mmCIF file of C-alpha atoms in Angstrom:
data_model
loop_
_atom_site.group_PDB
_atom_site.id
_atom_site.type_symbol
_atom_site.label_atom_id
_atom_site.label_comp_id
_atom_site.label_asym_id
_atom_site.label_seq_id
_atom_site.Cartn_x
_atom_site.Cartn_y
_atom_site.Cartn_z
ATOM 1 C CA MET A 318 0.000 0.000 0.000
ATOM 2 C CA ARG A 319 1.342 3.418 -0.964
ATOM 3 C CA LYS A 320 1.796 5.785 1.964
ATOM 4 C CA PHE A 321 2.170 9.590 2.103
ATOM 5 C CA TRP A 322 3.254 12.197 4.617
ATOM 6 C CA VAL A 323 3.945 15.918 4.342
ATOM 7 C CA ARG A 324 6.528 17.800 6.426
ATOM 8 C CA ASN A 325 6.566 21.577 6.818
ATOM 9 C CA ALA A 326 9.385 24.081 7.361
ATOM 10 C CA ARG A 327 9.080 23.664 11.144
ATOM 11 C CA GLY A 328 9.643 19.921 10.927
ATOM 12 C CA GLN A 329 6.005 19.086 11.735
ATOM 13 C CA VAL A 330 4.708 16.012 9.909
ATOM 14 C CA PHE A 331 1.123 15.264 8.895
ATOM 15 C CA ASP A 332 0.298 11.589 8.370
ATOM 16 C CA MET A 333 -1.817 11.405 5.200
ATOM 17 C CA ASN A 334 -2.709 7.750 5.887
ATOM 18 C CA ARG A 335 -4.935 8.317 8.909
ATOM 19 C CA GLU A 336 -8.434 6.900 9.006
ATOM 20 C CA ASP A 337 -9.804 10.388 9.666
ATOM 21 C CA ALA A 338 -7.593 12.116 7.045
ATOM 22 C CA PHE A 339 -6.250 10.114 4.124
ATOM 23 C CA PHE A 340 -4.863 10.837 0.657
ATOM 24 C CA SER A 341 -7.053 9.140 -1.934
ATOM 25 C CA LYS A 342 -6.620 8.528 -5.686
ATOM 26 C CA PRO A 343 -3.090 10.031 -6.031
ATOM 27 C CA LYS A 344 -2.053 10.971 -9.567
ATOM 28 C CA GLY A 345 0.996 12.504 -11.246
ATOM 29 C CA LEU A 346 3.552 10.442 -9.354
ATOM 30 C CA GLY A 347 5.512 9.261 -12.389
ATOM 31 C CA ILE A 348 8.236 10.821 -14.506
ATOM 32 C CA ALA A 349 7.884 12.775 -17.741
ATOM 33 C CA ARG A 350 10.252 14.654 -20.037
ATOM 34 C CA LYS A 351 9.636 17.429 -22.550
ATOM 35 C CA ALA A 352 11.646 17.624 -25.768
ATOM 36 C CA ALA A 353 11.895 20.236 -28.510
ATOM 37 C CA TYR A 354 13.101 19.425 -32.015
ATOM 38 C CA THR A 355 14.290 21.287 -35.074
ATOM 39 C CA GLN A 356 13.865 19.919 -38.594
ATOM 40 C CA ILE A 357 16.946 19.374 -40.715
ATOM 41 C CA GLY A 358 15.995 18.044 -44.122
ATOM 42 C CA TYR A 359 13.821 14.985 -43.563
ATOM 43 C CA SER A 360 15.154 14.407 -40.048
ATOM 44 C CA PHE A 361 14.467 15.990 -36.687
ATOM 45 C CA MET A 362 17.275 16.907 -34.299
ATOM 46 C CA GLU A 363 16.617 17.226 -30.611
ATOM 47 C CA LYS A 364 17.621 20.652 -29.303
ATOM 48 C CA GLU A 365 16.225 20.419 -25.768
ATOM 49 C CA ASN A 366 15.230 17.606 -23.440
ATOM 50 C CA VAL A 367 14.192 18.509 -19.889
ATOM 51 C CA LEU A 368 12.272 17.003 -16.997
ATOM 52 C CA SER A 369 8.689 18.145 -16.623
ATOM 53 C CA GLN A 370 7.781 19.773 -13.324
ATOM 54 C CA LYS A 371 6.059 17.330 -11.020
ATOM 55 C CA LYS A 372 2.606 18.242 -9.750
ATOM 56 C CA PRO A 373 1.227 15.240 -7.868
ATOM 57 C CA TYR A 374 -2.412 15.589 -6.849
ATOM 58 C CA GLY A 375 -5.240 13.659 -5.278
ATOM 59 C CA ASN A 376 -8.115 13.934 -2.825
ATOM 60 C CA MET A 377 -7.719 14.468 0.906
ATOM 61 C CA VAL A 378 -10.700 12.841 2.582
ATOM 62 C CA PHE A 379 -11.373 14.246 6.059
ATOM 63 C CA ASP A 380 -13.828 13.103 8.704
ATOM 64 C CA GLY A 381 -14.715 16.751 9.244
ATOM 65 C CA TYR A 382 -13.583 20.371 9.371
ATOM 66 C CA GLU A 383 -11.409 19.776 12.436
ATOM 67 C CA GLN A 384 -9.068 17.467 10.492
ATOM 68 C CA TYR A 385 -9.137 19.795 7.490
ATOM 69 C CA GLU A 386 -8.025 22.754 9.622
ATOM 70 C CA GLU A 387 -5.268 20.647 11.213
ATOM 71 C CA PHE A 388 -3.971 19.780 7.741
ATOM 72 C CA CYS A 389 -4.054 23.442 6.654
ATOM 73 C CA ARG A 390 -2.137 24.552 9.750
ATOM 74 C CA ILE A 391 0.691 22.183 8.826
ATOM 75 C CA LEU A 392 0.780 23.322 5.185
ATOM 76 C CA GLN A 393 0.968 27.049 5.936
ATOM 77 C CA PHE A 394 4.646 26.835 6.937
ATOM 78 C CA THR A 395 6.475 26.428 3.632
ATOM 79 C CA PRO A 396 8.626 25.097 2.017
ATOM 80 C CA LEU A 397 7.224 21.593 2.349
ATOM 81 C CA VAL A 398 8.540 18.100 1.732
ATOM 82 C CA LEU A 399 6.129 15.509 0.332
ATOM 83 C CA MET A 400 7.098 12.008 1.468
ATOM 84 C CA TYR A 401 6.054 8.942 -0.533
ATOM 85 C CA GLN A 402 6.632 5.264 0.293
ATOM 86 C CA PRO A 403 5.398 2.878 -2.433
ATOM 87 C CA LEU A 404 7.128 -0.199 -0.951
ATOM 88 C CA ASP A 405 10.164 -0.248 1.353
ATOM 89 C CA THR A 406 11.970 2.880 0.126
ATOM 90 C CA MET A 407 10.984 6.393 1.198
ATOM 91 C CA TYR A 408 11.085 9.094 -1.495
ATOM 92 C CA TYR A 409 11.000 12.848 -0.982
ATOM 93 C CA MET A 410 9.962 15.837 -3.092
ATOM 94 C CA ASP A 411 10.562 19.484 -2.209
ATOM 95 C CA VAL A 412 7.434 21.625 -2.546
ATOM 96 C CA ASN A 413 7.176 25.423 -2.414
ATOM 97 C CA THR A 414 3.518 25.927 -3.342
ATOM 98 C CA PHE A 415 0.300 23.939 -3.242
ATOM 99 C CA THR A 416 -3.424 24.361 -3.819
ATOM 100 C CA ILE A 417 -6.263 22.874 -1.813
ATOM 101 C CA GLU A 418 -9.832 23.107 -3.045
ATOM 102 C CA LYS A 419 -12.141 23.148 -0.058
ATOM 103 C CA GLY A 420 -15.270 21.093 -0.445
ATOM 104 C CA ASP A 421 -18.380 20.676 1.675
ATOM 105 C CA ILE A 422 -19.561 17.757 3.755
ATOM 106 C CA SER A 423 -22.177 16.022 1.666
ATOM 107 C CA GLU A 424 -25.323 14.431 2.966
ATOM 108 C CA LYS A 425 -24.446 11.322 0.979
ATOM 109 C CA ASP A 426 -21.192 10.210 2.613
ATOM 110 C CA THR A 427 -20.644 12.662 5.546
ATOM 111 C CA PHE A 428 -16.965 13.132 4.526
ATOM 112 C CA LEU A 429 -15.170 16.337 3.528
ATOM 113 C CA THR A 430 -13.295 15.720 0.265
ATOM 114 C CA CYS A 431 -10.740 18.302 -0.966
ATOM 115 C CA LYS A 432 -8.547 18.127 -4.057
ATOM 116 C CA VAL A 433 -4.890 18.874 -3.194
ATOM 117 C CA THR A 434 -2.105 19.645 -5.697
ATOM 118 C CA PHE A 435 1.577 19.882 -4.730
ATOM 119 C CA GLU A 436 3.902 21.776 -7.088
ATOM 120 C CA GLY A 437 7.286 20.101 -6.780
ATOM 121 C CA THR A 438 10.565 21.952 -7.158
ATOM 122 C CA THR A 439 12.572 18.713 -7.421
ATOM 123 C CA PRO A 440 11.998 15.208 -8.796
ATOM 124 C CA TRP A 441 11.500 12.431 -6.247
ATOM 125 C CA TYR A 442 14.755 11.717 -4.428
ATOM 126 C CA ALA A 443 15.893 9.087 -1.951
ATOM 127 C CA GLU A 444 18.331 8.948 0.938
ATOM 128 C CA LYS A 445 21.398 6.831 0.256
ATOM 129 C CA LYS A 446 24.089 4.972 2.145
ATOM 130 C CA ALA A 447 27.826 5.539 2.233
ATOM 131 C CA VAL A 448 30.545 2.913 2.667
ATOM 132 C CA ARG A 449 33.911 3.673 4.176
ATOM 133 C CA LYS A 450 36.897 1.828 5.629
ATOM 134 C CA GLU A 451 37.098 1.973 9.403
ATOM 135 C CA SER A 452 40.886 1.754 9.279
ATOM 136 C CA ALA A 453 43.694 0.554 7.064
ATOM 137 C CA LEU A 454 44.426 -2.193 9.591
ATOM 138 C CA ASP A 455 41.257 -4.288 9.602
ATOM 139 C CA GLY A 456 40.062 -3.467 6.094
ATOM 140 C CA LYS A 457 36.434 -3.877 7.136
ATOM 141 C CA LYS A 458 33.600 -1.851 5.611
ATOM 142 C CA TYR A 459 30.764 -0.260 7.518
ATOM 143 C CA GLU A 460 27.560 1.274 6.182
ATOM 144 C CA TYR A 461 25.990 4.517 7.365
ATOM 145 C CA ALA A 462 22.833 6.209 6.160
ATOM 146 C CA TYR A 463 23.151 9.781 4.953
ATOM 147 C CA PRO A 464 23.736 12.178 6.616
ATOM 148 C CA TYR A 465 27.102 10.547 7.106
ATOM 149 C CA LEU A 466 29.931 11.425 9.492
ATOM 150 C CA TYR A 467 33.507 10.348 8.953
ATOM 151 C CA THR A 468 36.475 10.975 11.243
ATOM 152 C CA ASP A 469 40.111 10.303 10.378
ATOM 153 C CA TYR A 470 43.444 12.063 10.806
ATOM 154 C CA ALA A 471 44.358 15.041 8.574
ATOM 155 C CA SER A 472 42.576 13.513 5.609
ATOM 156 C CA GLY A 473 39.574 11.297 5.015
ATOM 157 C CA GLU A 474 37.431 9.874 2.282
ATOM 158 C CA ALA A 475 34.070 8.230 1.685
ATOM 159 C CA GLU A 476 32.571 6.138 -1.088
ATOM 160 C CA LEU A 477 29.372 7.659 -2.505
ATOM 161 C CA VAL A 478 27.052 5.660 -4.757
ATOM 162 C CA ASN A 479 24.462 7.233 -7.052
ATOM 163 C CA ASP A 480 22.078 4.612 -8.465
ATOM 164 C CA SER A 481 20.039 7.045 -10.553
ATOM 165 C CA GLY A 482 20.711 8.166 -14.117
ATOM 166 C CA MET A 483 21.054 11.829 -13.129
ATOM 167 C CA GLU A 484 23.597 13.876 -11.250
ATOM 168 C CA ALA A 485 22.794 14.184 -7.544
ATOM 169 C CA TYR A 486 23.105 17.357 -5.498
ATOM 170 C CA CYS A 487 25.448 17.206 -2.492
ATOM 171 C CA ARG A 488 25.587 19.234 0.701
ATOM 172 C CA LEU A 489 29.023 18.914 2.298
ATOM 173 C CA LYS A 490 29.651 20.037 5.874
ATOM 174 C CA LEU A 491 33.275 20.352 7.036
ATOM 175 C CA TYR A 492 33.724 20.807 10.777
ATOM 176 C CA GLY A 493 36.443 23.005 12.268
ATOM 177 C CA PRO A 494 39.148 23.394 13.229
ATOM 178 C CA LEU A 495 40.418 23.306 9.642
ATOM 179 C CA ASP A 496 43.026 25.267 7.743
ATOM 180 C CA THR A 497 42.334 25.791 4.020
ATOM 181 C CA PRO A 498 40.018 22.767 3.566
ATOM 182 C CA TYR A 499 40.175 21.003 0.204
ATOM 183 C CA TRP A 500 37.746 18.473 -1.276
ATOM 184 C CA ARG A 501 37.924 16.339 -4.410
ATOM 185 C CA LEU A 502 35.406 13.957 -5.998
ATOM 186 C CA VAL A 503 36.988 11.162 -8.044
ATOM 187 C CA GLN A 504 35.350 8.595 -10.327
ATOM 188 C CA ASN A 505 37.339 5.919 -12.149
ATOM 189 C CA GLY A 506 40.567 7.753 -11.390
ATOM 190 C CA VAL A 507 39.308 11.031 -12.917
ATOM 191 C CA THR A 508 38.647 14.150 -10.838
ATOM 192 C CA VAL A 509 34.999 15.079 -11.366
ATOM 193 C CA SER A 510 35.018 18.187 -9.196
ATOM 194 C CA GLU A 511 37.180 19.796 -6.554
ATOM 195 C CA GLY A 512 37.180 22.869 -4.383
ATOM 196 C CA LYS A 513 39.050 24.747 -1.705
ATOM 197 C CA VAL A 514 38.393 27.586 0.714
ATOM 198 C CA LEU A 515 41.299 29.795 1.703
ATOM 199 C CA GLY A 516 41.593 30.527 5.407
ATOM 200 C CA LYS A 517 40.528 28.825 8.599
ATOM 201 C CA ILE A 518 37.353 27.286 9.921
ATOM 202 C CA GLU A 519 37.578 27.630 13.679
ATOM 203 C CA ASN A 520 36.496 25.078 16.264
ATOM 204 C CA GLY A 521 32.741 25.335 16.821
ATOM 205 C CA SER A 522 32.072 26.280 13.212
ATOM 206 C CA CYS A 523 31.491 24.345 10.011
ATOM 207 C CA LEU A 524 31.835 25.109 6.324
ATOM 208 C CA VAL A 525 28.785 24.256 4.190
ATOM 209 C CA VAL A 526 29.162 23.643 0.441
ATOM 210 C CA ASP A 527 25.684 23.142 -1.022
ATOM 211 C CA SER A 528 25.150 22.418 -4.740
ATOM 212 C CA ASN A 529 21.334 22.444 -4.629
ATOM 213 C CA PRO A 530 20.274 25.356 -6.902
ATOM 214 C CA GLY A 531 17.557 26.281 -4.420
ATOM 215 C CA SER A 532 20.084 26.811 -1.614
ATOM 216 C CA LEU A 533 23.387 27.159 -3.502
ATOM 217 C CA GLU A 534 26.087 28.462 -1.171
ATOM 218 C CA ILE A 535 29.544 28.238 0.332
ATOM 219 C CA ALA A 536 29.116 29.595 3.828
ATOM 220 C CA GLU A 537 30.162 29.229 7.438
ATOM 221 C CA TYR A 538 27.688 28.156 10.141
ATOM 222 C CA ASP A 539 27.901 27.429 13.835
ATOM 223 C CA LEU A 540 27.075 23.976 15.177
ATOM 224 C CA LEU A 541 23.434 24.974 15.714
ATOM 225 C CA GLU A 542 23.084 25.668 11.964
ATOM 226 C CA ARG A 543 23.049 29.442 12.487
ATOM 227 C CA PHE A 544 24.584 31.457 9.656
ATOM 228 C CA VAL A 545 27.945 33.060 10.500
ATOM 229 C CA LYS A 546 29.242 34.481 7.212
ATOM 230 C CA ASP A 547 29.504 33.905 3.502
ATOM 231 C CA ARG A 548 32.731 32.189 2.374
ATOM 232 C CA TYR A 549 32.055 32.126 -1.362
ATOM 233 C CA GLU A 550 34.624 34.862 -2.051
ATOM 234 C CA ASP A 551 37.235 32.842 -0.143
ATOM 235 C CA SER A 552 36.768 29.823 -2.411
ATOM 236 C CA ASP A 553 39.143 28.858 -5.204
ATOM 237 C CA PHE A 554 37.570 30.159 -8.421
ATOM 238 C CA ASP A 555 39.906 27.985 -10.514
ATOM 239 C CA THR A 556 37.953 24.911 -9.372
ATOM 240 C CA ARG A 557 34.359 23.766 -9.882
ATOM 241 C CA ARG A 558 33.804 23.891 -6.077
ATOM 242 C CA PHE A 559 30.241 22.562 -5.951
ATOM 243 C CA ILE A 560 29.786 18.775 -5.861
ATOM 244 C CA TYR A 561 27.434 17.086 -8.320
ATOM 245 C CA LEU A 562 27.584 13.328 -7.817
ATOM 246 C CA PRO A 563 27.571 11.462 -11.168
ATOM 247 C CA PRO A 564 25.787 8.121 -11.618
ATOM 248 C CA GLY A 565 27.800 5.189 -10.302
ATOM 249 C CA SER A 566 30.389 4.941 -7.552
ATOM 250 C CA SER A 567 32.710 7.840 -6.654
ATOM 251 C CA ARG A 568 35.081 8.699 -3.837
ATOM 252 C CA LEU A 569 35.034 11.986 -1.961
ATOM 253 C CA LYS A 570 38.437 12.898 -0.535
ATOM 254 C CA ILE A 571 38.922 15.582 2.123
ATOM 255 C CA SER A 572 42.142 17.159 3.379
ATOM 256 C CA HIS A 573 43.418 20.430 4.835
ATOM 257 C CA ALA A 574 46.669 22.220 5.604
ATOM 258 C CA GLY A 575 46.440 21.684 9.370
ATOM 259 C CA THR A 576 46.950 18.662 11.611
ATOM 260 C CA ALA A 577 43.557 18.399 13.314
ATOM 261 C CA ASN A 578 41.281 15.429 12.627
ATOM 262 C CA VAL A 579 38.955 15.835 9.663
ATOM 263 C CA LYS A 580 35.240 15.536 10.449
ATOM 264 C CA PHE A 581 32.701 15.890 7.680
ATOM 265 C CA LEU A 582 29.114 15.078 6.837
ATOM 266 C CA VAL A 583 27.610 14.558 3.373
ATOM 267 C CA GLU A 584 23.950 14.818 2.417
ATOM 268 C CA VAL A 585 23.144 13.473 -1.042
ATOM 269 C CA MET A 586 19.900 14.129 -2.934
ATOM 270 C CA GLU A 587 19.619 11.224 -5.371
ATOM 271 C CA PHE A 588 16.798 11.682 -7.859
ATOM 272 C CA ALA A 589 14.430 8.829 -8.525
ATOM 273 C CA GLY A 590 12.297 10.467 -11.236
#
């Protein structure tokens, strides 16, 4: 049975599978692409091929106005995340806007049925797992779900796997103290992207490198996720800097000019269509 939840900007979650408030007849969950062509002689050459914006919709069936108002209170704090579990895997979609068409309780069935449409700003994406070596001595591998924390000496690395056919956005967090942190993503021996920030990240702070276009930044935060200052101008403009994880297996390698242990966390948004 397919299950749905919606989470608001405050972290509050509404269960859309409740007996007194459930999401019925969902549509628009699949994937679609739009292409434009130009004619050359008797042939047609593709000049653009893009994903269509997702707008899943369906009916929210409420026992009454009390449940309807509870649902609306959750949705008023945007942006939202629509959560969808068709089988064992949970998928997520970022949502900025939505529409809900309020109905009336009918004499026929005594339920309040409202059509709801979510306008997605991303395709469906899934959380992934990372694999890393605990040490060079035992050679064992351990799995961690993203977000993923790795601690080593002055350098560290993690294996990242993208099972989709599209590049995945990455949000890298590098925890201080660090001196001129440097990161490099390698696939099949080839450097896919790399970046560096000149200067220090003090203890109690972290550097965030986020490649999601909706929150694109290189900035410094404290450990409570409060913004400290922008570090984009301190980054190395001769490098790509932002990390876009290609399909397949890659290795993310972290180092810095100091001697303190490297601690970092990676969040990967892998698209599922």
